[in-house]
Amino acid sequence: MPRPKKGTKIVCFYLTPELHKRLKMRTVEDETSIQDWMFELVEQSLEEISDDIDNGDNEIALECWRKIAQGEMPKPQEMSMLCAALGMTNHQDLEAKLKGILSKGKSTSGS
């Protein structure tokens, strides 16, 4: 495994063998590394999200994500603002998805 570049952080996640195979095939087609391909994907995705959300809504969304990352559920009014920031109309769907994500994180954090 190559040493991380100075000023960077390591992010680790798992893929199914099929998804990894598809990713590897894509990077070969694009003549790039998985590292560079993923970096560009994350960078582009975050730029798109930033373009879609104005600064006030962005702060609300970031605060919600901070809470989620800490294993907390955002307050109902924060959920409503996050839904509005994301252009979503169904608060319950987002809340159910976030609860599912949080419960998976708690069940795997002990391993």
mmCIF file of C-alpha atoms in Angstrom, residues 64 73-84 87-99:
data_model
loop_
_atom_site.group_PDB
_atom_site.id
_atom_site.type_symbol
_atom_site.label_atom_id
_atom_site.label_comp_id
_atom_site.label_asym_id
_atom_site.label_seq_id
_atom_site.Cartn_x
_atom_site.Cartn_y
_atom_site.Cartn_z
ATOM 1 C CA CYS A 64 -27.112 17.352 10.472
ATOM 2 C CA MET A 73 -30.262 11.680 15.070
ATOM 3 C CA PRO A 74 -30.915 15.309 14.045
ATOM 4 C CA LYS A 75 -33.864 17.078 15.699
ATOM 5 C CA PRO A 76 -37.165 17.065 13.749
ATOM 6 C CA GLN A 77 -36.846 20.747 12.810
ATOM 7 C CA GLU A 78 -33.292 20.100 11.561
ATOM 8 C CA MET A 79 -34.577 17.161 9.534
ATOM 9 C CA SER A 80 -37.202 19.400 7.972
ATOM 10 C CA MET A 81 -34.586 22.007 7.072
ATOM 11 C CA LEU A 82 -32.288 19.290 5.693
ATOM 12 C CA CYS A 83 -35.128 17.966 3.540
ATOM 13 C CA ALA A 84 -35.791 21.469 2.250
ATOM 14 C CA GLY A 87 -35.169 19.480 -2.230
ATOM 15 C CA MET A 88 -36.919 16.523 -0.635
ATOM 16 C CA THR A 89 -40.571 16.555 0.317
ATOM 17 C CA ASN A 90 -40.840 13.370 2.366
ATOM 18 C CA HIS A 91 -39.303 13.933 5.788
ATOM 19 C CA GLN A 92 -40.264 10.421 6.948
ATOM 20 C CA ASP A 93 -38.352 8.644 4.153
ATOM 21 C CA LEU A 94 -35.158 10.542 4.927
ATOM 22 C CA GLU A 95 -35.555 9.935 8.653
ATOM 23 C CA ALA A 96 -36.118 6.186 8.128
ATOM 24 C CA LYS A 97 -33.038 5.946 5.891
ATOM 25 C CA LEU A 98 -30.883 7.821 8.396
ATOM 26 C CA LYS A 99 -32.095 5.631 11.274
#
